Structures are given as C-alpha cells and as structure tokens.
mmCIF file of C-alpha atoms in Angstrom:
data_model
loop_
_atom_site.group_PDB
_atom_site.id
_atom_site.type_symbol
_atom_site.label_atom_id
_atom_site.label_comp_id
_atom_site.label_asym_id
_atom_site.label_seq_id
_atom_site.Cartn_x
_atom_site.Cartn_y
_atom_site.Cartn_z
ATOM 1 C CA UNK A 1 -22.418 2.783 -38.654
ATOM 2 C CA UNK A 2 -20.710 0.682 -35.956
ATOM 3 C CA UNK A 3 -18.584 3.683 -35.021
ATOM 4 C CA UNK A 4 -21.575 5.992 -34.565
ATOM 5 C CA UNK A 5 -24.031 3.497 -33.042
ATOM 6 C CA UNK A 6 -21.733 1.765 -30.547
ATOM 7 C CA UNK A 7 -18.146 3.006 -30.459
ATOM 8 C CA UNK A 8 -18.799 6.724 -29.902
ATOM 9 C CA UNK A 9 -21.684 6.287 -27.420
ATOM 10 C CA UNK A 10 -19.618 3.882 -25.282
ATOM 11 C CA UNK A 11 -16.542 6.115 -25.542
ATOM 12 C CA UNK A 12 -18.518 9.189 -24.492
ATOM 13 C CA UNK A 13 -20.268 7.349 -21.659
ATOM 14 C CA UNK A 14 -16.921 6.053 -20.383
ATOM 15 C CA UNK A 15 -15.292 9.488 -20.547
ATOM 16 C CA UNK A 16 -18.325 11.180 -18.945
ATOM 17 C CA UNK A 17 -18.310 8.747 -16.006
ATOM 18 C CA UNK A 18 -14.515 8.937 -15.727
ATOM 19 C CA UNK A 19 -14.743 12.722 -15.522
ATOM 20 C CA UNK A 20 -17.437 12.858 -12.805
ATOM 21 C CA UNK A 21 -16.214 9.978 -10.609
ATOM 22 C CA UNK A 22 -14.071 11.238 -7.705
ATOM 23 C CA UNK A 23 -10.466 10.254 -8.323
ATOM 24 C CA UNK A 24 -11.115 9.740 -12.049
ATOM 25 C CA UNK A 25 -10.876 5.950 -11.787
ATOM 26 C CA UNK A 26 -11.304 4.247 -15.165
ATOM 27 C CA UNK A 27 -12.139 0.937 -13.451
ATOM 28 C CA UNK A 28 -15.133 2.473 -11.686
ATOM 29 C CA UNK A 29 -16.083 4.147 -14.973
ATOM 30 C CA UNK A 30 -16.092 0.746 -16.729
ATOM 31 C CA UNK A 31 -18.318 -0.690 -13.983
ATOM 32 C CA UNK A 32 -20.580 2.342 -14.437
ATOM 33 C CA UNK A 33 -20.729 1.691 -18.194
ATOM 34 C CA UNK A 34 -21.678 -1.909 -17.415
ATOM 35 C CA UNK A 35 -24.514 -0.801 -15.142
ATOM 36 C CA UNK A 36 -25.881 1.644 -17.729
ATOM 37 C CA UNK A 37 -25.776 -1.037 -20.449
ATOM 38 C CA UNK A 38 -27.550 -3.523 -18.155
ATOM 39 C CA UNK A 39 -30.276 -0.940 -17.474
ATOM 40 C CA UNK A 40 -30.718 -0.123 -21.178
ATOM 41 C CA UNK A 41 -30.880 -3.808 -22.114
ATOM 42 C CA UNK A 42 -32.910 -4.792 -19.051
ATOM 43 C CA UNK A 43 -36.030 -5.834 -21.041
ATOM 44 C CA UNK A 44 -34.088 -8.313 -23.192
ATOM 45 C CA UNK A 45 -32.096 -9.651 -20.218
ATOM 46 C CA UNK A 46 -35.254 -9.993 -18.130
ATOM 47 C CA UNK A 47 -37.127 -11.773 -20.929
ATOM 48 C CA UNK A 48 -34.195 -14.123 -21.471
ATOM 49 C CA UNK A 49 -33.908 -15.036 -17.788
ATOM 50 C CA UNK A 50 -37.654 -15.668 -17.551
ATOM 51 C CA UNK A 51 -37.426 -17.878 -20.634
ATOM 52 C CA UNK A 52 -34.540 -19.815 -19.082
ATOM 53 C CA UNK A 53 -36.551 -20.311 -15.901
ATOM 54 C CA UNK A 54 -39.551 -21.523 -17.925
ATOM 55 C CA UNK A 55 -37.300 -24.015 -19.716
ATOM 56 C CA UNK A 56 -36.073 -25.268 -16.339
ATOM 57 C CA UNK A 57 -39.641 -25.823 -15.183
ATOM 58 C CA UNK A 58 -40.452 -27.726 -18.387
ATOM 59 C CA UNK A 59 -37.431 -30.008 -18.010
ATOM 60 C CA UNK A 60 -39.355 -32.896 -16.335
ATOM 61 C CA UNK A 61 -42.012 -32.834 -19.073
ATOM 62 C CA UNK A 62 -39.335 -32.734 -21.764
ATOM 63 C CA UNK A 63 -37.581 -35.739 -20.238
ATOM 64 C CA UNK A 64 -40.906 -37.594 -20.119
ATOM 65 C CA UNK A 65 -41.489 -36.856 -23.815
ATOM 66 C CA UNK A 66 -38.012 -38.117 -24.681
ATOM 67 C CA UNK A 67 -38.745 -41.375 -22.881
ATOM 68 C CA UNK A 68 -42.170 -41.663 -24.526
ATOM 69 C CA UNK A 69 -40.775 -41.105 -28.041
ATOM 70 C CA UNK A 70 -37.326 -42.631 -27.508
ATOM 71 C CA UNK A 71 -37.593 -44.666 -30.714
ATOM 72 C CA UNK A 72 -38.912 -41.842 -32.893
ATOM 73 C CA UNK A 73 -36.727 -38.733 -32.926
ATOM 74 C CA UNK A 74 -39.054 -36.881 -35.283
ATOM 75 C CA UNK A 75 -42.070 -37.449 -33.026
ATOM 76 C CA UNK A 76 -39.931 -36.477 -30.039
ATOM 77 C CA UNK A 77 -38.912 -33.191 -31.646
ATOM 78 C CA UNK A 78 -42.502 -32.442 -32.674
ATOM 79 C CA UNK A 79 -43.786 -33.137 -29.149
ATOM 80 C CA UNK A 80 -41.124 -30.886 -27.607
ATOM 81 C CA UNK A 81 -41.951 -28.060 -30.034
ATOM 82 C CA UNK A 82 -45.655 -28.405 -29.193
ATOM 83 C CA UNK A 83 -44.726 -28.211 -25.507
ATOM 84 C CA UNK A 84 -42.812 -24.981 -26.160
ATOM 85 C CA UNK A 85 -45.778 -23.588 -28.094
ATOM 86 C CA UNK A 86 -48.265 -24.583 -25.394
ATOM 87 C CA UNK A 87 -46.279 -22.780 -22.693
ATOM 88 C CA UNK A 88 -45.243 -19.898 -24.996
ATOM 89 C CA UNK A 89 -41.538 -20.557 -24.517
ATOM 90 C CA UNK A 90 -38.909 -19.659 -27.103
ATOM 91 C CA UNK A 91 -35.688 -21.611 -26.420
ATOM 92 C CA UNK A 92 -33.714 -19.267 -28.680
ATOM 93 C CA UNK A 93 -34.590 -16.168 -26.641
ATOM 94 C CA UNK A 94 -31.999 -17.156 -24.026
ATOM 95 C CA UNK A 95 -29.285 -16.515 -26.629
ATOM 96 C CA UNK A 96 -30.405 -12.936 -27.330
ATOM 97 C CA UNK A 97 -28.455 -11.185 -24.537
ATOM 98 C CA UNK A 98 -25.215 -12.884 -25.600
ATOM 99 C CA UNK A 99 -25.761 -11.825 -29.219
ATOM 100 C CA UNK A 100 -26.375 -8.258 -28.046
ATOM 101 C CA UNK A 101 -23.345 -8.316 -25.738
ATOM 102 C CA UNK A 102 -20.891 -9.287 -28.485
ATOM 103 C CA UNK A 103 -20.996 -6.000 -30.468
ATOM 104 C CA UNK A 104 -20.997 -4.059 -27.180
ATOM 105 C CA UNK A 105 -17.842 -5.871 -26.049
ATOM 106 C CA UNK A 106 -16.218 -5.328 -29.446
ATOM 107 C CA UNK A 107 -16.975 -1.614 -29.157
ATOM 108 C CA UNK A 108 -15.607 -1.465 -25.593
ATOM 109 C CA UNK A 109 -12.481 -3.349 -26.700
ATOM 110 C CA UNK A 110 -11.986 -0.808 -29.493
ATOM 111 C CA UNK A 111 -12.424 2.075 -27.050
ATOM 112 C CA UNK A 112 -9.917 0.669 -24.553
ATOM 113 C CA UNK A 113 -7.491 -0.374 -27.266
ATOM 114 C CA UNK A 114 -7.632 2.964 -29.078
ATOM 115 C CA UNK A 115 -7.968 5.494 -26.257
ATOM 116 C CA UNK A 116 -6.099 4.283 -23.167
ATOM 117 C CA UNK A 117 -2.639 4.206 -24.790
ATOM 118 C CA UNK A 118 -3.144 7.686 -26.290
ATOM 119 C CA UNK A 119 -2.425 11.075 -24.784
ATOM 120 C CA UNK A 120 -5.487 12.679 -26.421
ATOM 121 C CA UNK A 121 -9.141 11.633 -26.632
ATOM 122 C CA UNK A 122 -10.904 11.863 -29.986
ATOM 123 C CA UNK A 123 -14.552 11.407 -30.922
ATOM 124 C CA UNK A 124 -16.248 13.125 -27.978
ATOM 125 C CA UNK A 125 -19.637 14.794 -28.262
ATOM 126 C CA UNK A 126 -19.714 18.548 -27.737
ATOM 127 C CA UNK A 127 -21.468 18.276 -24.365
ATOM 128 C CA UNK A 128 -18.942 15.790 -22.914
ATOM 129 C CA UNK A 129 -16.042 17.414 -21.084
ATOM 130 C CA UNK A 130 -12.630 16.308 -22.346
ATOM 131 C CA UNK A 131 -10.343 15.297 -19.441
ATOM 132 C CA UNK A 132 -7.371 15.292 -21.814
ATOM 133 C CA UNK A 133 -6.350 11.685 -21.201
ATOM 134 C CA UNK A 134 -7.706 8.540 -19.575
ATOM 135 C CA UNK A 135 -5.426 7.215 -16.833
ATOM 136 C CA UNK A 136 -5.340 3.442 -17.537
ATOM 137 C CA UNK A 137 -4.520 2.403 -13.944
ATOM 138 C CA UNK A 138 -7.671 1.465 -12.005
ATOM 139 C CA UNK A 139 -8.074 1.004 -8.245
ATOM 140 C CA UNK A 140 -4.478 2.133 -7.866
ATOM 141 C CA UNK A 141 -2.845 -1.015 -9.281
ATOM 142 C CA UNK A 142 -4.709 -2.494 -12.306
ATOM 143 C CA UNK A 143 -3.714 -1.335 -15.786
ATOM 144 C CA UNK A 144 -6.918 -1.566 -17.824
ATOM 145 C CA UNK A 145 -4.961 -1.400 -21.088
ATOM 146 C CA UNK A 146 -2.971 -4.577 -20.334
ATOM 147 C CA UNK A 147 -4.064 -8.213 -19.814
ATOM 148 C CA UNK A 148 -4.360 -9.313 -16.178
ATOM 149 C CA UNK A 149 -4.327 -12.961 -15.101
ATOM 150 C CA UNK A 150 -6.153 -12.566 -11.778
ATOM 151 C CA UNK A 151 -8.948 -10.498 -13.320
ATOM 152 C CA UNK A 152 -9.310 -13.089 -16.085
ATOM 153 C CA UNK A 153 -9.607 -15.790 -13.404
ATOM 154 C CA UNK A 154 -12.232 -13.766 -11.506
ATOM 155 C CA UNK A 155 -14.280 -13.367 -14.702
ATOM 156 C CA UNK A 156 -14.036 -17.133 -15.327
ATOM 157 C CA UNK A 157 -15.100 -18.028 -11.768
ATOM 158 C CA UNK A 158 -18.081 -15.685 -11.968
ATOM 159 C CA UNK A 159 -19.008 -17.212 -15.333
ATOM 160 C CA UNK A 160 -18.962 -20.646 -13.678
ATOM 161 C CA UNK A 161 -21.238 -19.423 -10.879
ATOM 162 C CA UNK A 162 -23.670 -17.853 -13.330
ATOM 163 C CA UNK A 163 -23.800 -20.970 -15.503
ATOM 164 C CA UNK A 164 -24.412 -23.132 -12.446
ATOM 165 C CA UNK A 165 -27.145 -20.778 -11.239
ATOM 166 C CA UNK A 166 -28.888 -21.033 -14.614
ATOM 167 C CA UNK A 167 -28.752 -24.823 -14.767
ATOM 168 C CA UNK A 168 -32.115 -26.551 -14.214
ATOM 169 C CA UNK A 169 -32.738 -28.130 -10.816
ATOM 170 C CA UNK A 170 -32.838 -31.923 -10.785
ATOM 171 C CA UNK A 171 -36.350 -32.891 -9.751
ATOM 172 C CA UNK A 172 -36.743 -35.962 -7.492
ATOM 173 C CA UNK A 173 -37.386 -39.103 -9.504
ATOM 174 C CA UNK A 174 -36.530 -37.457 -12.847
ATOM 175 C CA UNK A 175 -33.649 -39.084 -14.676
ATOM 176 C CA UNK A 176 -31.786 -36.674 -16.900
ATOM 177 C CA UNK A 177 -31.102 -37.741 -20.467
ATOM 178 C CA UNK A 178 -27.409 -38.809 -20.713
ATOM 179 C CA UNK A 179 -26.784 -36.526 -23.702
ATOM 180 C CA UNK A 180 -28.397 -33.554 -21.943
ATOM 181 C CA UNK A 181 -26.387 -34.326 -18.809
ATOM 182 C CA UNK A 182 -23.134 -34.319 -20.779
ATOM 183 C CA UNK A 183 -24.064 -31.053 -22.521
ATOM 184 C CA UNK A 184 -24.870 -29.411 -19.188
ATOM 185 C CA UNK A 185 -21.520 -30.412 -17.728
ATOM 186 C CA UNK A 186 -19.704 -29.237 -20.855
ATOM 187 C CA UNK A 187 -21.414 -25.842 -20.655
ATOM 188 C CA UNK A 188 -20.678 -25.611 -16.932
ATOM 189 C CA UNK A 189 -16.932 -25.974 -17.446
ATOM 190 C CA UNK A 190 -16.417 -24.997 -21.100
ATOM 191 C CA UNK A 191 -17.701 -21.413 -20.813
ATOM 192 C CA UNK A 192 -15.529 -20.498 -17.790
ATOM 193 C CA UNK A 193 -12.433 -22.055 -19.383
ATOM 194 C CA UNK A 194 -13.030 -20.190 -22.645
ATOM 195 C CA UNK A 195 -13.701 -16.976 -20.706
ATOM 196 C CA UNK A 196 -10.348 -17.346 -18.930
ATOM 197 C CA UNK A 197 -8.395 -18.156 -22.107
ATOM 198 C CA UNK A 198 -9.896 -15.263 -24.069
ATOM 199 C CA UNK A 199 -9.648 -12.784 -21.168
ATOM 200 C CA UNK A 200 -5.933 -13.546 -20.799
ATOM 201 C CA UNK A 201 -5.329 -11.934 -24.191
ATOM 202 C CA UNK A 202 -7.580 -8.892 -23.769
ATOM 203 C CA UNK A 203 -7.087 -5.549 -22.014
ATOM 204 C CA UNK A 204 -8.079 -5.925 -18.349
ATOM 205 C CA UNK A 205 -10.997 -3.570 -18.919
ATOM 206 C CA UNK A 206 -12.819 -6.311 -20.855
ATOM 207 C CA UNK A 207 -12.722 -9.016 -18.146
ATOM 208 C CA UNK A 208 -13.645 -6.293 -15.629
ATOM 209 C CA UNK A 209 -16.701 -5.467 -17.742
ATOM 210 C CA UNK A 210 -17.544 -9.171 -18.108
ATOM 211 C CA UNK A 211 -17.123 -9.798 -14.373
ATOM 212 C CA UNK A 212 -19.354 -6.835 -13.525
ATOM 213 C CA UNK A 213 -22.084 -7.774 -16.012
ATOM 214 C CA UNK A 214 -21.975 -11.381 -14.762
ATOM 215 C CA UNK A 215 -22.494 -10.222 -11.167
ATOM 216 C CA UNK A 216 -25.470 -8.122 -12.272
ATOM 217 C CA UNK A 217 -26.841 -11.123 -14.212
ATOM 218 C CA UNK A 218 -26.547 -13.428 -11.183
ATOM 219 C CA UNK A 219 -28.307 -10.887 -8.957
ATOM 220 C CA UNK A 220 -31.058 -10.413 -11.541
ATOM 221 C CA UNK A 221 -31.519 -14.178 -11.856
ATOM 222 C CA UNK A 222 -31.779 -14.598 -8.073
ATOM 223 C CA UNK A 223 -34.328 -11.769 -7.864
ATOM 224 C CA UNK A 224 -36.479 -13.365 -10.584
ATOM 225 C CA UNK A 225 -36.329 -16.723 -8.825
ATOM 226 C CA UNK A 226 -37.162 -15.246 -5.441
ATOM 227 C CA UNK A 227 -40.142 -13.319 -6.800
ATOM 228 C CA UNK A 228 -41.492 -16.429 -8.534
ATOM 229 C CA UNK A 229 -41.187 -18.638 -5.438
ATOM 230 C CA UNK A 230 -44.264 -19.126 -3.242
ATOM 231 C CA UNK A 231 -43.934 -17.635 0.277
ATOM 232 C CA UNK A 232 -41.858 -19.802 2.592
ATOM 233 C CA UNK A 233 -40.106 -21.687 -0.235
ATOM 234 C CA UNK A 234 -36.324 -21.318 -0.298
ATOM 235 C CA UNK A 235 -34.538 -20.425 -3.511
ATOM 236 C CA UNK A 236 -32.321 -23.252 -4.738
ATOM 237 C CA UNK A 237 -29.482 -23.022 -7.197
ATOM 238 C CA UNK A 238 -28.948 -25.423 -10.072
ATOM 239 C CA UNK A 239 -27.715 -28.896 -9.209
#
C-alpha cells in the first residue's frame, strides 16, 4: 500500500519533472516535487498555521488562567480547555502537517536511495516518459544521493527561522510562565539541531526537500499574518 500510495506517485512526479525541466536537473525536480506536495496539502498546512496563530493570540489569556489557578492544576487545565473550546481552537491540529510530512519524506528517501544509484528506473506509469537514468548531480555540483554538510546546515538554519517565526509574540506586561519559556527555547534550538544531525546522514535530496518546504512554510505563515493584520499595522516575528 505504501509503495502504491506514496512511493510510486512521488517517483513518477520526480521523473516527470526531471524529464521536462531544461537541463534535467534533479535538484530543481525535487524543489518542484516540494511545491506540488505543498499545493496538494495546502488545506491542512493552512489550517495548521491559522490554528498556531490563534494559539498565539490566546497566549495572554492562557497565562492569566495559569496565574488564576496556580494552586489547582486540574482547574487550570479545565479552564484552558474551555478557552480552546470557546475560541474553537484545536492545539493538536498544529501537529498534523508534520505527521503528514513524515511518510512523504520516507517515500522520497526511498526514491532517492533506490533510484539515483541505479542505471535504470523502475516503477514508472505508462504515461511517464523514461529518461533512462536520473543524474544525481544537481546545480552542477551537489550529489543528491550523498549527504552534504552545507545543505544540512541550510536546512537547520531555515528550521530555526521557521520555529522563531511561529513563536508567539510577547505581549507588553504579560509574564511568560517559566516552564513555557523553557519549552519555547528548547523547541527553538532543539529542532534545528536535530534537523542538522539527521540531515547529515541522509541523501542531500532530503535536506533540499526540507529546506524548500520550510521556505514555503515561512512564506505562507507571513502571508497569513499579513492578511490578518489591520491596515497600517506592521507584521512582527516571534520574540
């Protein structure tokens, strides 16, 4: 099922784009695959980003509830859940895109790992032209079948920027809960570090995909913020 639902569609999309792109650059084909996936999954990504923004806006009220019920964790949790319900916010929806991305990345890893080293391409649909082989070198110098330190670092830096962009703004006069503050800082630095460590061991095509999808995510987040801002109000990134 995995092979037919994810592996073959991604393989065929990659080969199709590789075949029609001038110069047959597999790096550009991977970026094209990323764009197509972002478009297909746009509703879930958009819903997740809107949910994250709603959570940011509720942050001051959540902090106030934590102060109000600081001696009763059960009452605090109940009050927070009622706040979510009142504003129709699902805190778990922000995790959906990541859960969707994981099988996609596994499929792309399998495609790169299985096809780039080979001299023949197997598993193509009848309507997809077979170029014979996929040249693994992208942009004239990057081997997509081998790990690449600089590309791993770029993916990590972009992950840092995205995480920082998604962090809630610190409202004047609102004191952030120490535990929440620690968790925010851990997420800010932990995700980029883990991205770098993992990307170092993967074919360069994976960190290229992750870097491209992160750029698209940052742009989408900025667009959502700009559209939701009243006229004349500047868009601010997370503090």
